[in-house]
CSV table of C-alpha atoms in Angstrom, one decimal:
chain,number,residue,atom,x,y,z
A,1,UNK,CA,-13.6,-3.1,16.9
A,2,UNK,CA,-17.0,-4.0,16.5
A,3,UNK,CA,-18.0,-3.3,12.9
A,4,UNK,CA,-19.8,-0.4,14.6
A,5,UNK,CA,-17.5,1.0,16.2
A,6,UNK,CA,-15.3,0.8,12.5
A,7,UNK,CA,-17.5,2.2,11.1
A,8,UNK,CA,-18.1,4.9,14.0
A,9,UNK,CA,-14.4,6.0,13.7
A,10,UNK,CA,-14.2,6.0,10.1
A,11,UNK,CA,-16.6,8.2,9.5
A,12,UNK,CA,-15.3,10.7,11.8
A,13,UNK,CA,-12.1,10.8,10.0
A,14,UNK,CA,-14.9,11.6,6.8
A,15,UNK,CA,-15.6,14.7,8.5
A,16,UNK,CA,-12.3,16.4,9.7
A,17,UNK,CA,-10.6,15.3,7.0
A,18,UNK,CA,-13.2,17.6,5.0
A,19,UNK,CA,-12.8,20.1,7.2
A,20,UNK,CA,-10.1,20.4,7.5
A,21,UNK,CA,-8.6,19.2,4.4
A,22,UNK,CA,-11.8,20.6,1.9
A,23,UNK,CA,-11.4,16.4,-0.1
A,24,UNK,CA,-13.8,14.6,0.6
A,25,UNK,CA,-13.0,10.9,1.2
A,26,UNK,CA,-15.2,8.0,0.2
A,27,UNK,CA,-14.7,4.6,2.7
A,28,UNK,CA,-15.3,0.7,2.8
A,29,UNK,CA,-15.0,-1.3,5.6
A,30,UNK,CA,-15.1,-4.5,5.5
A,31,UNK,CA,-12.9,-7.9,6.8
A,32,UNK,CA,-9.8,-7.5,4.8
A,33,UNK,CA,-7.9,-5.2,2.1
A,34,UNK,CA,-9.1,-6.6,-0.7
A,35,UNK,CA,-13.2,-6.7,0.0
A,36,UNK,CA,-12.5,-2.6,2.3
A,37,UNK,CA,-10.6,-1.2,-1.4
A,38,UNK,CA,-13.3,-2.3,-3.5
A,39,UNK,CA,-16.2,-1.5,-0.9
A,40,UNK,CA,-14.0,1.8,-1.4
A,41,UNK,CA,-14.7,2.3,-5.0
A,42,UNK,CA,-19.1,1.0,-4.6
A,43,UNK,CA,-19.9,5.1,-3.9
A,44,UNK,CA,-17.1,7.9,-5.5
A,45,UNK,CA,-17.1,10.5,-4.4
A,46,UNK,CA,-18.1,10.4,-0.9
A,47,UNK,CA,-19.4,7.4,-0.5
A,48,UNK,CA,-19.5,5.3,2.7
A,49,UNK,CA,-20.1,1.1,1.8
A,50,UNK,CA,-19.8,-2.2,3.6
A,51,UNK,CA,-18.8,-6.1,2.4
A,52,UNK,CA,-19.7,-8.4,5.2
A,53,UNK,CA,-17.9,-11.4,5.0
A,54,UNK,CA,-20.5,-14.4,4.7
A,55,UNK,CA,-22.0,-11.5,1.5
A,56,UNK,CA,-18.7,-11.4,-0.5
A,57,UNK,CA,-18.5,-14.0,-2.4
A,58,UNK,CA,-21.8,-13.9,-3.4
A,59,UNK,CA,-21.0,-9.8,-4.4
A,60,UNK,CA,-17.9,-10.9,-5.9
A,61,UNK,CA,-19.4,-12.9,-8.6
A,62,UNK,CA,-20.8,-11.2,-10.3
A,63,UNK,CA,-17.8,-7.9,-11.2
A,64,UNK,CA,-15.0,-8.2,-13.6
A,65,UNK,CA,-11.8,-9.9,-12.7
A,66,UNK,CA,-9.9,-6.8,-13.6
A,67,UNK,CA,-11.5,-5.6,-10.3
A,68,UNK,CA,-8.9,-7.9,-8.6
A,69,UNK,CA,-6.1,-5.7,-7.3
A,70,UNK,CA,-2.9,-6.6,-9.6
A,71,UNK,CA,-5.3,-8.2,-12.3
A,72,UNK,CA,-4.1,-5.1,-15.2
A,73,UNK,CA,-5.0,-5.1,-18.4
A,74,UNK,CA,-2.1,-7.1,-20.3
A,75,UNK,CA,-2.9,-9.9,-17.2
A,76,UNK,CA,-7.4,-9.2,-18.4
A,77,UNK,CA,-7.5,-10.3,-21.5
A,78,UNK,CA,-5.3,-14.0,-20.7
A,79,UNK,CA,-8.1,-14.1,-18.6
A,80,UNK,CA,-10.1,-13.4,-21.1
A,81,UNK,CA,-8.6,-16.3,-23.3
A,82,UNK,CA,-9.1,-18.9,-20.6
A,83,UNK,CA,-12.6,-18.0,-20.9
A,84,UNK,CA,-12.8,-16.4,-17.3
A,85,UNK,CA,-14.8,-13.1,-17.9
A,86,UNK,CA,-16.1,-12.3,-13.8
A,87,UNK,CA,-14.6,-13.2,-10.9
A,88,UNK,CA,-17.9,-15.6,-10.5
A,89,UNK,CA,-15.9,-17.9,-13.3
A,90,UNK,CA,-12.6,-17.6,-11.0
A,91,UNK,CA,-14.7,-18.9,-8.5
A,92,UNK,CA,-15.0,-21.9,-10.4
A,93,UNK,CA,-12.4,-22.9,-11.3
A,94,UNK,CA,-9.3,-25.0,-9.1
A,95,UNK,CA,-6.4,-23.3,-7.7
A,96,UNK,CA,-4.2,-25.8,-9.1
A,97,UNK,CA,-4.9,-25.4,-13.2
A,98,UNK,CA,-4.9,-21.2,-12.1
A,99,UNK,CA,-1.6,-21.9,-10.6
A,100,UNK,CA,-0.6,-24.0,-13.1
A,101,UNK,CA,-1.8,-21.4,-16.1
A,102,UNK,CA,-1.2,-17.7,-14.1
A,103,UNK,CA,2.0,-18.7,-11.5
A,104,UNK,CA,2.0,-17.9,-8.2
A,105,UNK,CA,-0.8,-14.4,-9.6
A,106,UNK,CA,-2.4,-17.7,-9.9
A,107,UNK,CA,-3.0,-17.9,-5.9
A,108,UNK,CA,-3.4,-15.2,-5.2
A,109,UNK,CA,-6.3,-14.9,-8.0
A,110,UNK,CA,-7.7,-18.0,-6.5
A,111,UNK,CA,-7.7,-17.1,-2.7
A,112,UNK,CA,-9.5,-12.5,-3.9
A,113,UNK,CA,-11.8,-14.2,-5.8
A,114,UNK,CA,-13.2,-16.5,-2.7
A,115,UNK,CA,-13.2,-12.5,-0.5
A,116,UNK,CA,-10.0,-13.9,1.0
A,117,UNK,CA,-6.9,-11.5,1.5
A,118,UNK,CA,-4.0,-12.5,4.4
A,119,UNK,CA,-2.2,-9.4,4.3
A,120,UNK,CA,-1.6,-8.0,6.9
A,121,UNK,CA,-2.8,-3.9,7.8
A,122,UNK,CA,0.1,-1.9,8.5
A,123,UNK,CA,-1.3,1.7,10.7
A,124,UNK,CA,2.2,3.7,10.5
A,125,UNK,CA,4.7,3.3,8.6
A,126,UNK,CA,8.1,5.8,7.9
A,127,UNK,CA,6.8,9.0,6.1
A,128,UNK,CA,8.8,9.3,2.1
A,129,UNK,CA,7.7,11.9,0.7
A,130,UNK,CA,4.8,15.1,1.4
A,131,UNK,CA,2.6,16.1,-0.8
A,132,UNK,CA,-0.2,18.6,-1.0
A,133,UNK,CA,-2.0,18.8,-4.1
A,134,UNK,CA,-4.8,20.9,-6.1
A,135,UNK,CA,-7.6,20.2,-9.3
A,136,UNK,CA,-8.6,23.3,-11.4
A,137,UNK,CA,-11.8,24.0,-12.8
A,138,UNK,CA,-10.7,25.6,-15.8
A,139,UNK,CA,-7.2,25.6,-17.6
A,140,UNK,CA,-5.1,27.9,-16.8
A,141,UNK,CA,-1.4,28.2,-18.3
A,142,UNK,CA,-0.6,31.4,-16.5
A,143,UNK,CA,2.6,31.0,-14.4
A,144,UNK,CA,2.0,34.1,-11.9
A,145,UNK,CA,-1.9,33.2,-11.3
A,146,UNK,CA,-0.1,29.1,-10.8
A,147,UNK,CA,2.7,30.5,-8.5
A,148,UNK,CA,-0.3,31.9,-6.5
A,149,UNK,CA,-2.4,29.6,-6.1
A,150,UNK,CA,1.4,27.6,-5.6
A,151,UNK,CA,1.7,29.0,-3.1
A,152,UNK,CA,-1.1,27.6,-0.5
A,153,UNK,CA,-0.3,24.8,-1.0
A,154,UNK,CA,3.6,25.5,-0.1
A,155,UNK,CA,2.2,26.4,3.0
A,156,UNK,CA,-0.2,23.1,3.6
A,157,UNK,CA,3.5,21.4,3.2
A,158,UNK,CA,5.3,23.0,5.1
A,159,UNK,CA,2.6,22.5,8.1
A,160,UNK,CA,3.3,18.7,7.3
A,161,UNK,CA,6.6,18.3,7.9
A,162,UNK,CA,6.0,20.7,11.0
A,163,UNK,CA,4.0,18.5,12.3
A,164,UNK,CA,5.6,15.2,11.3
A,165,UNK,CA,9.2,17.0,12.5
A,166,UNK,CA,10.7,16.1,9.0
A,167,UNK,CA,12.3,18.2,6.7
A,168,UNK,CA,11.9,18.6,2.9
A,169,UNK,CA,15.6,17.5,0.7
A,170,UNK,CA,14.3,17.7,-2.6
A,171,UNK,CA,11.0,19.5,-4.3
A,172,UNK,CA,9.0,17.0,-6.9
A,173,UNK,CA,6.5,18.8,-8.9
A,174,UNK,CA,3.8,17.3,-11.5
A,175,UNK,CA,1.5,19.3,-13.2
A,176,UNK,CA,-1.2,18.2,-16.1
A,177,UNK,CA,-1.4,19.6,-19.3
A,178,UNK,CA,-4.8,20.0,-21.1
A,179,UNK,CA,-4.2,16.4,-22.7
A,180,UNK,CA,-4.4,14.9,-19.2
A,181,UNK,CA,-0.5,14.4,-20.0
A,182,UNK,CA,1.8,14.6,-16.8
A,183,UNK,CA,5.2,16.4,-15.9
A,184,UNK,CA,7.4,16.0,-13.0
A,185,UNK,CA,10.7,17.7,-12.6
A,186,UNK,CA,12.6,17.0,-9.9
A,187,UNK,CA,14.9,19.7,-7.3
A,188,UNK,CA,16.8,18.8,-4.7
A,189,UNK,CA,17.4,21.8,-2.2
A,190,UNK,CA,20.3,22.9,-0.6
A,191,UNK,CA,19.1,22.0,2.9
A,192,UNK,CA,16.9,20.5,4.0
A,193,UNK,CA,13.7,23.0,5.1
A,194,UNK,CA,10.5,22.7,6.5
A,195,UNK,CA,9.5,26.4,5.9
A,196,UNK,CA,7.3,27.5,3.2
A,197,UNK,CA,9.2,30.4,1.4
A,198,UNK,CA,12.1,28.1,0.6
A,199,UNK,CA,9.3,25.8,-1.0
A,200,UNK,CA,8.1,28.4,-3.0
A,201,UNK,CA,11.4,30.1,-4.4
A,202,UNK,CA,12.6,26.2,-6.0
A,203,UNK,CA,8.5,25.4,-6.9
A,204,UNK,CA,7.9,26.6,-10.9
A,205,UNK,CA,4.3,26.7,-11.2
A,206,UNK,CA,2.7,23.5,-11.1
A,207,UNK,CA,-0.5,21.7,-10.5
A,208,UNK,CA,0.8,19.8,-7.5
A,209,UNK,CA,4.2,18.7,-6.3
A,210,UNK,CA,5.7,15.7,-3.4
A,211,UNK,CA,8.8,16.9,-0.7
A,212,UNK,CA,11.3,13.7,0.1
A,213,UNK,CA,11.5,14.0,3.7
A,214,UNK,CA,13.8,13.2,5.8
A,215,UNK,CA,14.5,13.6,10.0
């Protein structure tokens, strides 16, 4: 696809998701997975950003090293201890020096810093789970209200299972408390199902859940 065609396709996908699912999508378009992910983070929510391959190196230079995929808090501390604070600092460090100090991670850092990423994009893969979730405008503690909210989520999951020709075998419930602590509970169903009524009967009040699926 040309950049124009890809951009148009992504815009149509974002519009379809918003119309049919009711959520906004942030889009990033570039020459590889690393740059596309960075682009998608530039104008959230409902943003659309493009990073050209030719401008990638200059775009990356001012960003903190934590923007690189796989660089968590501990790795960022190690890099900063070595005097590397920005991706520009990485660009000025030889690949050999990075590999000597950070092993395989160092090689990945060296390539990402230059805007290079040879990971293959895999658009199709086996479905392991089907999920639906929602965010409340205010905290809800009433079991009755939570069950009412859970019903349409179960229906969305059931519809997705039916569309994909799959059946859910395990229900995984996830609830975020007012203190932002995540609580999860698993329940294996008596038999795989596509029915929303079976899912809701097996569920407890929750903010979101995932259904592991089988053919």
